[in-house]
Tab-separated table of C-alpha atoms in Angstrom:
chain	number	residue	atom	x	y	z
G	1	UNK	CA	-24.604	6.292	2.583
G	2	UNK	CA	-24.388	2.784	1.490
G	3	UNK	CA	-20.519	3.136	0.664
G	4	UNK	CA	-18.533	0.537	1.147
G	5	UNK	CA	-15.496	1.380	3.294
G	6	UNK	CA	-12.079	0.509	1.941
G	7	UNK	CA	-9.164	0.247	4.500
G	8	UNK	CA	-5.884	2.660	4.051
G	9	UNK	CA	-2.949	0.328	3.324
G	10	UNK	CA	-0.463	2.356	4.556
G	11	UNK	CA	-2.072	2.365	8.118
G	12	UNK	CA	-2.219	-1.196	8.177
G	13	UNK	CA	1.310	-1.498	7.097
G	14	UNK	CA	2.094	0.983	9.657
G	15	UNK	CA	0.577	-1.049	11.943
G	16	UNK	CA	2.911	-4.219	11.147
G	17	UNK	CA	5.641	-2.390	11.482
G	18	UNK	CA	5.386	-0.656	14.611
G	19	UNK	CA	4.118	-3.703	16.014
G	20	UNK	CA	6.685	-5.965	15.126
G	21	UNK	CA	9.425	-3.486	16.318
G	22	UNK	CA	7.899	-2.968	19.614
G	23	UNK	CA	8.200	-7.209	19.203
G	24	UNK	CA	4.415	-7.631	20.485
G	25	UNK	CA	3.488	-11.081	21.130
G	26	UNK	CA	-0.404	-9.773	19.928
G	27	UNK	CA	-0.013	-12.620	17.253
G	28	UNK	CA	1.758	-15.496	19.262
G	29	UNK	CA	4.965	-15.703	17.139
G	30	UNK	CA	6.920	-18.582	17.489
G	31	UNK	CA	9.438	-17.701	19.329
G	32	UNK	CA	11.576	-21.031	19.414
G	33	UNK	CA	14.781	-19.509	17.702
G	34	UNK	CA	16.901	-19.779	20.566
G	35	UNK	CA	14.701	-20.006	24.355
G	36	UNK	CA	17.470	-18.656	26.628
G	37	UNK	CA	17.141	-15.126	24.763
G	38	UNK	CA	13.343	-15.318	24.422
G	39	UNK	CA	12.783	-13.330	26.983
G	40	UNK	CA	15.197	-10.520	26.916
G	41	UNK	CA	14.855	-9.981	23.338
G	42	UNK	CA	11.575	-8.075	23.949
G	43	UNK	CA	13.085	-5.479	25.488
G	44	UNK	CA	16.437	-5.503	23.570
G	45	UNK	CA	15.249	-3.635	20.501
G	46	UNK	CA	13.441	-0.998	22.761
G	47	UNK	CA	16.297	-0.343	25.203
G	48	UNK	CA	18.696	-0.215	21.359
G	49	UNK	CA	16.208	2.224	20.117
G	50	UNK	CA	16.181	4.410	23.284
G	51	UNK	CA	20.193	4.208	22.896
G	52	UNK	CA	20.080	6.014	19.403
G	53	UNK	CA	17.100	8.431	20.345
G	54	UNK	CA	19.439	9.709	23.229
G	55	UNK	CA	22.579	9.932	21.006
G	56	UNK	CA	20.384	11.688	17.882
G	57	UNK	CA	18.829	13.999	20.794
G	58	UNK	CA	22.245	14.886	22.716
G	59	UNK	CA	23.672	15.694	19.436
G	60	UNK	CA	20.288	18.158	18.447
G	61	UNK	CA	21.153	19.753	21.628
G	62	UNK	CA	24.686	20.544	22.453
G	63	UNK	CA	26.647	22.689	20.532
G	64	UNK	CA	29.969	21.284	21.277
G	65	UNK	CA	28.455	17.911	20.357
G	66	UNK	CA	27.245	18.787	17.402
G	67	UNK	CA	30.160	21.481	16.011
G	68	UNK	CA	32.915	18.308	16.618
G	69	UNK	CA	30.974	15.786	14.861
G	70	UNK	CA	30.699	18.512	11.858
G	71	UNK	CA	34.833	19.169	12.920
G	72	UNK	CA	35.304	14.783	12.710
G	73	UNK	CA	33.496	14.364	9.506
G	74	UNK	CA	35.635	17.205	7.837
G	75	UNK	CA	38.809	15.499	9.408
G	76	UNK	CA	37.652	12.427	7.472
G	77	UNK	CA	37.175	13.986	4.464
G	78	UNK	CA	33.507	13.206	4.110
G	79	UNK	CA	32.760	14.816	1.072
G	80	UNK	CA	28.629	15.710	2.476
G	81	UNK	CA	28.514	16.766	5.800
G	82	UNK	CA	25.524	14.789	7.196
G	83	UNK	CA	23.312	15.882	10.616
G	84	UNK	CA	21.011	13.083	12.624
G	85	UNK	CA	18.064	12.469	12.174
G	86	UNK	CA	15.338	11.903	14.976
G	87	UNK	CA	12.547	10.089	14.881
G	88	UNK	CA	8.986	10.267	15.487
G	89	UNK	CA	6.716	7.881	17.192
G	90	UNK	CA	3.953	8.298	15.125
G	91	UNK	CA	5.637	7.538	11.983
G	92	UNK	CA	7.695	4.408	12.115
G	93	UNK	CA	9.542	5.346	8.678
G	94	UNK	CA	11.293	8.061	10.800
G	95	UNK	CA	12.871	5.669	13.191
G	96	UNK	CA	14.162	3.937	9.748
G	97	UNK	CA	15.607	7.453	8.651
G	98	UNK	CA	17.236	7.438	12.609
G	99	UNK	CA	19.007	4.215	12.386
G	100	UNK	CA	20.009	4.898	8.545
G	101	UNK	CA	21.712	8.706	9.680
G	102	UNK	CA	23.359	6.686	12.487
G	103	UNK	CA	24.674	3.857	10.815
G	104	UNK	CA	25.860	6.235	8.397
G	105	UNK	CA	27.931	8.489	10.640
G	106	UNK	CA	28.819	5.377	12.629
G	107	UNK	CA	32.868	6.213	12.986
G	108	UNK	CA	32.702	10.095	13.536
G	109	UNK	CA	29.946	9.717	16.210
G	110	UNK	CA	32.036	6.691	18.314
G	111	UNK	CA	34.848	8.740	18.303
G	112	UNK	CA	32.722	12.066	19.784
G	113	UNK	CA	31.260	10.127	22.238
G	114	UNK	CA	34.633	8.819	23.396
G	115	UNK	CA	35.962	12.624	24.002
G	116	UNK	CA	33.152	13.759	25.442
G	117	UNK	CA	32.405	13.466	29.214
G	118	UNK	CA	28.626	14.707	29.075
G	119	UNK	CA	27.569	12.352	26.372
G	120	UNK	CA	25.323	9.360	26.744
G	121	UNK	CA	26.744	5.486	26.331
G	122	UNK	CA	27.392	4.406	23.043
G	123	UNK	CA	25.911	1.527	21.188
G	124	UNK	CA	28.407	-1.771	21.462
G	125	UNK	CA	29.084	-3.578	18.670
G	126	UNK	CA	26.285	-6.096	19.141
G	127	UNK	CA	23.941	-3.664	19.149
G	128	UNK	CA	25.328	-1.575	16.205
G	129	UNK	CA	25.066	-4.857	14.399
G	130	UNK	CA	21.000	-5.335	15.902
G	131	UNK	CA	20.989	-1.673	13.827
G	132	UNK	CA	22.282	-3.061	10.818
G	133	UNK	CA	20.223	-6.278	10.348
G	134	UNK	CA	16.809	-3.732	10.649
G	135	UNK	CA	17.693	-1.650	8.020
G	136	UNK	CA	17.564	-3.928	4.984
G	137	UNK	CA	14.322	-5.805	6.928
G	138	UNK	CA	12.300	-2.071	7.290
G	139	UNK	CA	13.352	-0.543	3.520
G	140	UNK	CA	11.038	-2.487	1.729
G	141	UNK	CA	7.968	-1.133	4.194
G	142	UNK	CA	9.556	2.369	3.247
G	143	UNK	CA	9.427	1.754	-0.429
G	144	UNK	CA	5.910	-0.203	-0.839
G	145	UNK	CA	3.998	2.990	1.576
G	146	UNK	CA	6.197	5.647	-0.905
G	147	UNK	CA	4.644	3.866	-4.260
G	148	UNK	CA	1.216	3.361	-2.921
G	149	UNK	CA	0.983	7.451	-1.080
G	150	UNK	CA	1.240	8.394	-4.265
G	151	UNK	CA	-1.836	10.496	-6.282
G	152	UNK	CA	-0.435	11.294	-9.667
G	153	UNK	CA	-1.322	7.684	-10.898
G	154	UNK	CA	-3.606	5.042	-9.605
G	155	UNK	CA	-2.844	3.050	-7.019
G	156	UNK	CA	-5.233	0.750	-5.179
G	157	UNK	CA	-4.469	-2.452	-8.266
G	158	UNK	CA	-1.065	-1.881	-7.109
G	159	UNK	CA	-1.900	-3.220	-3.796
G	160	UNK	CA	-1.677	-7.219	-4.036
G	161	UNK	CA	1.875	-7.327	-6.208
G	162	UNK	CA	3.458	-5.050	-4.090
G	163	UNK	CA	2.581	-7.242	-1.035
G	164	UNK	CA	3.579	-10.617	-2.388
G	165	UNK	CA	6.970	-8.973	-3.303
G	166	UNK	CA	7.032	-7.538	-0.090
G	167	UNK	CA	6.805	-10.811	1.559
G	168	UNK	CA	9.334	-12.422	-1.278
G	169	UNK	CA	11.482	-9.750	-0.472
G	170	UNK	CA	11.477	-10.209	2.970
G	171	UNK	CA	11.713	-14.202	2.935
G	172	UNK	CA	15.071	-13.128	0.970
G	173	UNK	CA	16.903	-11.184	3.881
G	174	UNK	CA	18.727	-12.762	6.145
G	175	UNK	CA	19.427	-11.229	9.385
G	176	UNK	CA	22.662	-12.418	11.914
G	177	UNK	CA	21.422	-11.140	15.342
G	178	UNK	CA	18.809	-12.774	17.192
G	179	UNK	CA	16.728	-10.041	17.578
G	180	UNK	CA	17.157	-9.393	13.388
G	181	UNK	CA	15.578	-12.972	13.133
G	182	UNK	CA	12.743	-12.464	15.627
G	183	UNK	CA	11.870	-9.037	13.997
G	184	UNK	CA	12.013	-10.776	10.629
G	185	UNK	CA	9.430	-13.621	11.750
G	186	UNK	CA	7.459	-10.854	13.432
G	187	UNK	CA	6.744	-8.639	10.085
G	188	UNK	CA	6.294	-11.835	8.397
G	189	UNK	CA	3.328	-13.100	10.924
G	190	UNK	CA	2.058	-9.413	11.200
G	191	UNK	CA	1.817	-9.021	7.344
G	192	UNK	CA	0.169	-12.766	7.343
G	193	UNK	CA	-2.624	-11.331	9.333
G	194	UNK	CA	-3.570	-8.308	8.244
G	195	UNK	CA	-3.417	-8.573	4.260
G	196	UNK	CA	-4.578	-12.386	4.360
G	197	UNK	CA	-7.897	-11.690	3.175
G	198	UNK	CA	-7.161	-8.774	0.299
G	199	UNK	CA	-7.128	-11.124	-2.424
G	200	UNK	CA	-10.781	-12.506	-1.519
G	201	UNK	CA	-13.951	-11.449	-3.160
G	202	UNK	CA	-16.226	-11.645	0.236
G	203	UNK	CA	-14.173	-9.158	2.550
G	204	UNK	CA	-12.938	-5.755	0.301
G	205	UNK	CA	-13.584	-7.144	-3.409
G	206	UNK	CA	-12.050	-3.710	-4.858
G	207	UNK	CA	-8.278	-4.693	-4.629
G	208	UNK	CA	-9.057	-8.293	-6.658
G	209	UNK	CA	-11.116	-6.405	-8.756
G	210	UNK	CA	-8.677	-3.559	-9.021
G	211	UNK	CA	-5.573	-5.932	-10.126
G	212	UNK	CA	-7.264	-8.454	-12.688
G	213	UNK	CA	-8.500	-5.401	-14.505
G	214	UNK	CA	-4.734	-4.321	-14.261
G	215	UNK	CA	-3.309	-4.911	-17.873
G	216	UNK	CA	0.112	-5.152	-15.913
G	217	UNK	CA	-0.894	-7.493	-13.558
G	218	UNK	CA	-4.082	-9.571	-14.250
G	219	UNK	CA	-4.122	-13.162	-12.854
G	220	UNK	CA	-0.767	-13.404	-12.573
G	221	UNK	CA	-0.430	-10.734	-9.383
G	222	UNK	CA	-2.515	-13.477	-7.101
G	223	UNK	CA	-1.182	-15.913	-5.118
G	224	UNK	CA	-4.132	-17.864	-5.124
G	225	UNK	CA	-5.951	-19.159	-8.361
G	226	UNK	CA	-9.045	-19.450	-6.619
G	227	UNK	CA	-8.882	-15.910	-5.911
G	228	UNK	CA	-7.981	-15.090	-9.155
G	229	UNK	CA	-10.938	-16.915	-11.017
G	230	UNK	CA	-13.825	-15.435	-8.474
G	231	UNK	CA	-12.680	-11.930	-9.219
G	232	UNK	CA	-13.386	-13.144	-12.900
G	233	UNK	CA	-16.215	-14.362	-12.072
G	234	UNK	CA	-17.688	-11.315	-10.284
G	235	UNK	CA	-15.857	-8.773	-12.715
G	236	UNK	CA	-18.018	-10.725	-15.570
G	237	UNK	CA	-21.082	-10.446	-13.614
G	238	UNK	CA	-20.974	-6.578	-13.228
G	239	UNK	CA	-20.079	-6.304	-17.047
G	240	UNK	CA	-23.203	-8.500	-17.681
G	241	UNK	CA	-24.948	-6.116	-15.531
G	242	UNK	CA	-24.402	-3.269	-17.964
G	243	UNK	CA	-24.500	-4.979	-21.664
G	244	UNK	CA	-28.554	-3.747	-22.572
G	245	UNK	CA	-29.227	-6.533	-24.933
G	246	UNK	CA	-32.307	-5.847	-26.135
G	247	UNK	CA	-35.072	-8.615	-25.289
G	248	UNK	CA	-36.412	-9.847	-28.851
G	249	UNK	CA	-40.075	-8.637	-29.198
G	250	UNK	CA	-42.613	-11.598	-29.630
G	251	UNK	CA	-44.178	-11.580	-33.160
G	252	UNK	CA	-47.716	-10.169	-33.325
G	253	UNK	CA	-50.507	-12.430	-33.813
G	254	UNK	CA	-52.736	-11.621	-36.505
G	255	UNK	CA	-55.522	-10.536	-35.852
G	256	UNK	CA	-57.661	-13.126	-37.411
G	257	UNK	CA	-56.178	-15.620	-35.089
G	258	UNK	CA	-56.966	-13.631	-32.229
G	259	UNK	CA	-59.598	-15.646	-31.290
G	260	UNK	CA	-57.997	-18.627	-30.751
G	261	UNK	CA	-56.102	-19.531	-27.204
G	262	UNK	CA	-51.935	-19.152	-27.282
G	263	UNK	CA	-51.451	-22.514	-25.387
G	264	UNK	CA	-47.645	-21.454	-26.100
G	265	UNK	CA	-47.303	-18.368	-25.005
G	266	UNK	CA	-45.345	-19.085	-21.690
G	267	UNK	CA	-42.651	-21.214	-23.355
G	268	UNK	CA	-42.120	-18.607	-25.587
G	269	UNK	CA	-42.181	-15.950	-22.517
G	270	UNK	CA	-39.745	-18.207	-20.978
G	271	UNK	CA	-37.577	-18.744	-23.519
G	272	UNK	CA	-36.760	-15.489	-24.306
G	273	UNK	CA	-36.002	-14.736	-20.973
G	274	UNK	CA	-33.606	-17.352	-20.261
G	275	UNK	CA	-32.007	-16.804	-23.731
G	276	UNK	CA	-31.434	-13.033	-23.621
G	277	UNK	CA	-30.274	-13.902	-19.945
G	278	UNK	CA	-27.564	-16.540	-21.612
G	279	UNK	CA	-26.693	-13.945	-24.616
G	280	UNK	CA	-25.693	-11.209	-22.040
G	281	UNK	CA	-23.323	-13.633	-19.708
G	282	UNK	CA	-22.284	-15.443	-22.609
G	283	UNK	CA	-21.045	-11.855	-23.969
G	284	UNK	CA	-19.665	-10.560	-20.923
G	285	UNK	CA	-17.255	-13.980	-20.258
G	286	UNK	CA	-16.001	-13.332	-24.062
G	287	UNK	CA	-15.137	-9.743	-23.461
G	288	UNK	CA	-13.371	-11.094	-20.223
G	289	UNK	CA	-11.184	-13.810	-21.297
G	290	UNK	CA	-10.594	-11.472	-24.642
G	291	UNK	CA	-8.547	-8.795	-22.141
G	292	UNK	CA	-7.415	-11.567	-20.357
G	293	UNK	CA	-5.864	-12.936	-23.481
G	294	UNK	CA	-4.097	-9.614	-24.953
G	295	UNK	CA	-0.322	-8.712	-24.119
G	296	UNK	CA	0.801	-7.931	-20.815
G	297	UNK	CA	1.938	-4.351	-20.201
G	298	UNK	CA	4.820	-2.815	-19.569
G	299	UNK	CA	5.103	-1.397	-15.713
G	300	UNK	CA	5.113	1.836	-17.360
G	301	UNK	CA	1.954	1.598	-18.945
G	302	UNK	CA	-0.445	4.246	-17.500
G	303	UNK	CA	-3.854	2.839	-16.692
G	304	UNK	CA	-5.888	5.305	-18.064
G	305	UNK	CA	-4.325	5.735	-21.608
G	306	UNK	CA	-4.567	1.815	-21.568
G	307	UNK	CA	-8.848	1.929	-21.285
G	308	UNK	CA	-8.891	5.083	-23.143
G	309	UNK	CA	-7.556	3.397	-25.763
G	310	UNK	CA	-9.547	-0.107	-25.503
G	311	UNK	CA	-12.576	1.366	-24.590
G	312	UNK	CA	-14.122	0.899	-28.235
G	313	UNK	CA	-12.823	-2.517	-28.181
G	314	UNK	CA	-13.828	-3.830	-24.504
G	315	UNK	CA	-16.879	-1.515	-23.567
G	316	UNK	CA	-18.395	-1.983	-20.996
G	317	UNK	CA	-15.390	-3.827	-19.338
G	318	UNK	CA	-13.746	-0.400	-19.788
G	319	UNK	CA	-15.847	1.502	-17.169
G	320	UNK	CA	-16.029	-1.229	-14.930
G	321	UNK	CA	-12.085	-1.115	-14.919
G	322	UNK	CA	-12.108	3.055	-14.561
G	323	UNK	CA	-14.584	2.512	-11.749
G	324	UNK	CA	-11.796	0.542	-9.566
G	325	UNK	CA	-8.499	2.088	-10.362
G	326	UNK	CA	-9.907	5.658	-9.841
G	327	UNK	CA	-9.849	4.271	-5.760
G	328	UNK	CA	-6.670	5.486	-3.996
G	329	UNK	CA	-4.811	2.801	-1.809
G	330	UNK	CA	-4.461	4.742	1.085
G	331	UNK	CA	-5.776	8.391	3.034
G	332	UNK	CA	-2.378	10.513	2.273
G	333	UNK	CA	-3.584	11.979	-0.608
G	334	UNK	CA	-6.474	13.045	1.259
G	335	UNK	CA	-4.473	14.190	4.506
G	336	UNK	CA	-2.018	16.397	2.032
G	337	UNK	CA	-5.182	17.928	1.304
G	338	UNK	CA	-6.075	18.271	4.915
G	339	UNK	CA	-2.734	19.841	5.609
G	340	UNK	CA	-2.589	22.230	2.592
G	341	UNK	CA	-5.981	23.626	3.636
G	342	UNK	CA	-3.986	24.434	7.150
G	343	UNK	CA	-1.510	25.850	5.637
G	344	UNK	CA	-3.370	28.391	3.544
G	345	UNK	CA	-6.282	29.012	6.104
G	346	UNK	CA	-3.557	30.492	8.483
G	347	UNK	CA	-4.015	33.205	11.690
G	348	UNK	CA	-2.888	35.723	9.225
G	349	UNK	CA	-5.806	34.715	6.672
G	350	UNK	CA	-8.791	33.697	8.404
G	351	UNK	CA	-11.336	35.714	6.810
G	352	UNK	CA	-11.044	34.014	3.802
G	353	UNK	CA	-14.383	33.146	2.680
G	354	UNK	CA	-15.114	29.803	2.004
G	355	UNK	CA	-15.430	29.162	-2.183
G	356	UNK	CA	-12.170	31.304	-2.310
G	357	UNK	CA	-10.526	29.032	-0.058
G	358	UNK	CA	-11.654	26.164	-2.089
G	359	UNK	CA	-10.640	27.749	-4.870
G	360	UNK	CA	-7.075	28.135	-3.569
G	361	UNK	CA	-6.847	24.497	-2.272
G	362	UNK	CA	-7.831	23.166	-5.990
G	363	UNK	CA	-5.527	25.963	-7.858
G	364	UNK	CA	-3.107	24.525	-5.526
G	365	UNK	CA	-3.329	20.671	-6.065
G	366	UNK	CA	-4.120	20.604	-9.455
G	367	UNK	CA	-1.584	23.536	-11.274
């Protein structure tokens, strides 16, 4: 179809998460933090995680566990009485939402353990502190794949800031264990290789494209310059593309000089050419560095308003910009879809006809 495909950022972040907690040496981290632990710390963080899935799924099973870690949080006078959370191995944010429950009922659940015969080890204090430094190191991957699953505003110029804060972010933590610190350098080296190329014009152009036509964002979102100034350059050749500067008509000859030969003709031909060529590029750089030169926005500002309102003042730019930000980041919005249309299209309704089902699916998303 000639369609160019776009990748689904929150797979690839996905991706560098479950990679770097399953502490995969797929990118050849270095590893030199402290040798004598460089081996064991592979399987540290997996046997830690195994620990809490067994304690989460002891307490989802027994009754007595569960009733006297309701009982122990009462005792304590814990004003919301909480419940554990498991996780699932196809979504790495739900192994976040494990550790988080845990940490959080860290006191009533040691001391259930401790009168219970039938319940699995508990995590020592070493590893209850492994828990702690991956918290603070996974809630920024939790927050970025929340803002960009979104569909009620666009999302794909969002893309490039949220990534270099994600990094910044990251570079800011600052983990105690030894396994914290290796899972640190691992996100940093995964995120290194899979989003090094987003801000370039000759792999997925859209997201460059996307943020420089972002009044919030512009050239100030990229971490390179370069990158910054060939999205420019290609945004001002599309909106060259689409100014229809009329060619100037040659004059007529009259007809009484008809007869004579125009030895001048193809300078003229030429001319014209090159100079309605130069009017059109010279145009579309001026409407380019003119939005470049108006006011940042506010993170509030909503995109479309923004062109809606500009789109007297920076036509064609204005299209050109709708054309981008209309992309979506990521597939969720799409897979909602998917599992809406599963929902309605049940056992108990499957002879709906087709248009009515349809009908129901876009009643549904957009009321």
């Amino acid at each position: 179809m000639n369609i160019q495909h776009i990748p689904c950022t929150a797979h690839k972040l996905n991706l560098v998460v479950r990679n770097a907690l399953n502490l995969t040496d797929d990118l050849n981290v270095d590893r030199n933090i402290e040798n004598n632990d460089d081996d064991s710390s592979d399987s540290r963080l997996k046997e830690i995680l195994k620990k809490c899935r067994n304690i989460v799924g002891f307490f989802k099973r027994s009754e007595v566990g569960n009733r006297k870690l309701v009982e122990k949080q009462q005792q304590m006078g814990l004003q919301n009485i909480l419940k554990l959370k498991q996780d699932v191995c196809t979504r790495w944010n739900s192994t976040l939402v494990m550790m988080e429950r845990l940490l959080q009922l860290k006191e009533p659940i040691t001391i259930v353990i401790m009168t219970l015969k039938e319940a699995p080890p508990n995590l020592s204090s070493d590893e209850w502190d492994v828990v702690e430094d991956c918290i603070p190191l996974l809630k920024p991957f939790h927050s970025i794949t929340v803002e960009l699953s979104a569909e009620e505003y666009p999302t794909i110029s969002k893309v490039i800031p949220l990534i270099r804060g994600l990094q910044i972010a990251l570079t800011n933590k600052d983990p105690s264990t030894i396994i914290g610190i290796l899972l640190k350098s691992n996100l940093h080296e995964n995120i290194r290789s899979r989003f090094q190329g987003i801000e370039k014009q000759s792999l997925v152009p859209h997201f460059g494209r996307a943020t420089l036509l972002d009044p919030r964002c512009k050239k100030v979102a990229f971490g390179n310059e370069k990158n910054a100034s060939d999205a420019e350059t290609s945004i001002t050749t599309e909106v060259a593309s689409l100014l229809n500067i009329p060619i100037p008509e040659p004059e007529v000859v009259d007809p009484v000089q008809t007869e004579t030969e125009d030895l001048w003709g193809f300078l003229t031909t030429k001319v014209n050419d090159i100079q309605s060529k130069s009017t059109t590029t010279s145009s579309a750089m001026v409407l380019v560095k003119q939005y470049l030169g108006m006011p940042y926005q506010e993170l509030s500002c909503k995109l479309g308003e923004y062109w809606e309102k500009h789109k007297t003042l920076l036509y064609p730019l204005n299209e050109v910009a709708l054309k981008y930000a209309t992309i979506p980041a990521t597939s969720v919005p799409s897979e909602r879809i998917f599992s809406k249309t599963g929902q309605i299209m049940s056992a108990r309704r499957n002879r709906l006809l087709p248009k009515n089902l349809d009908t129901l699916v876009f009643l549904n998303k957009n009321m």
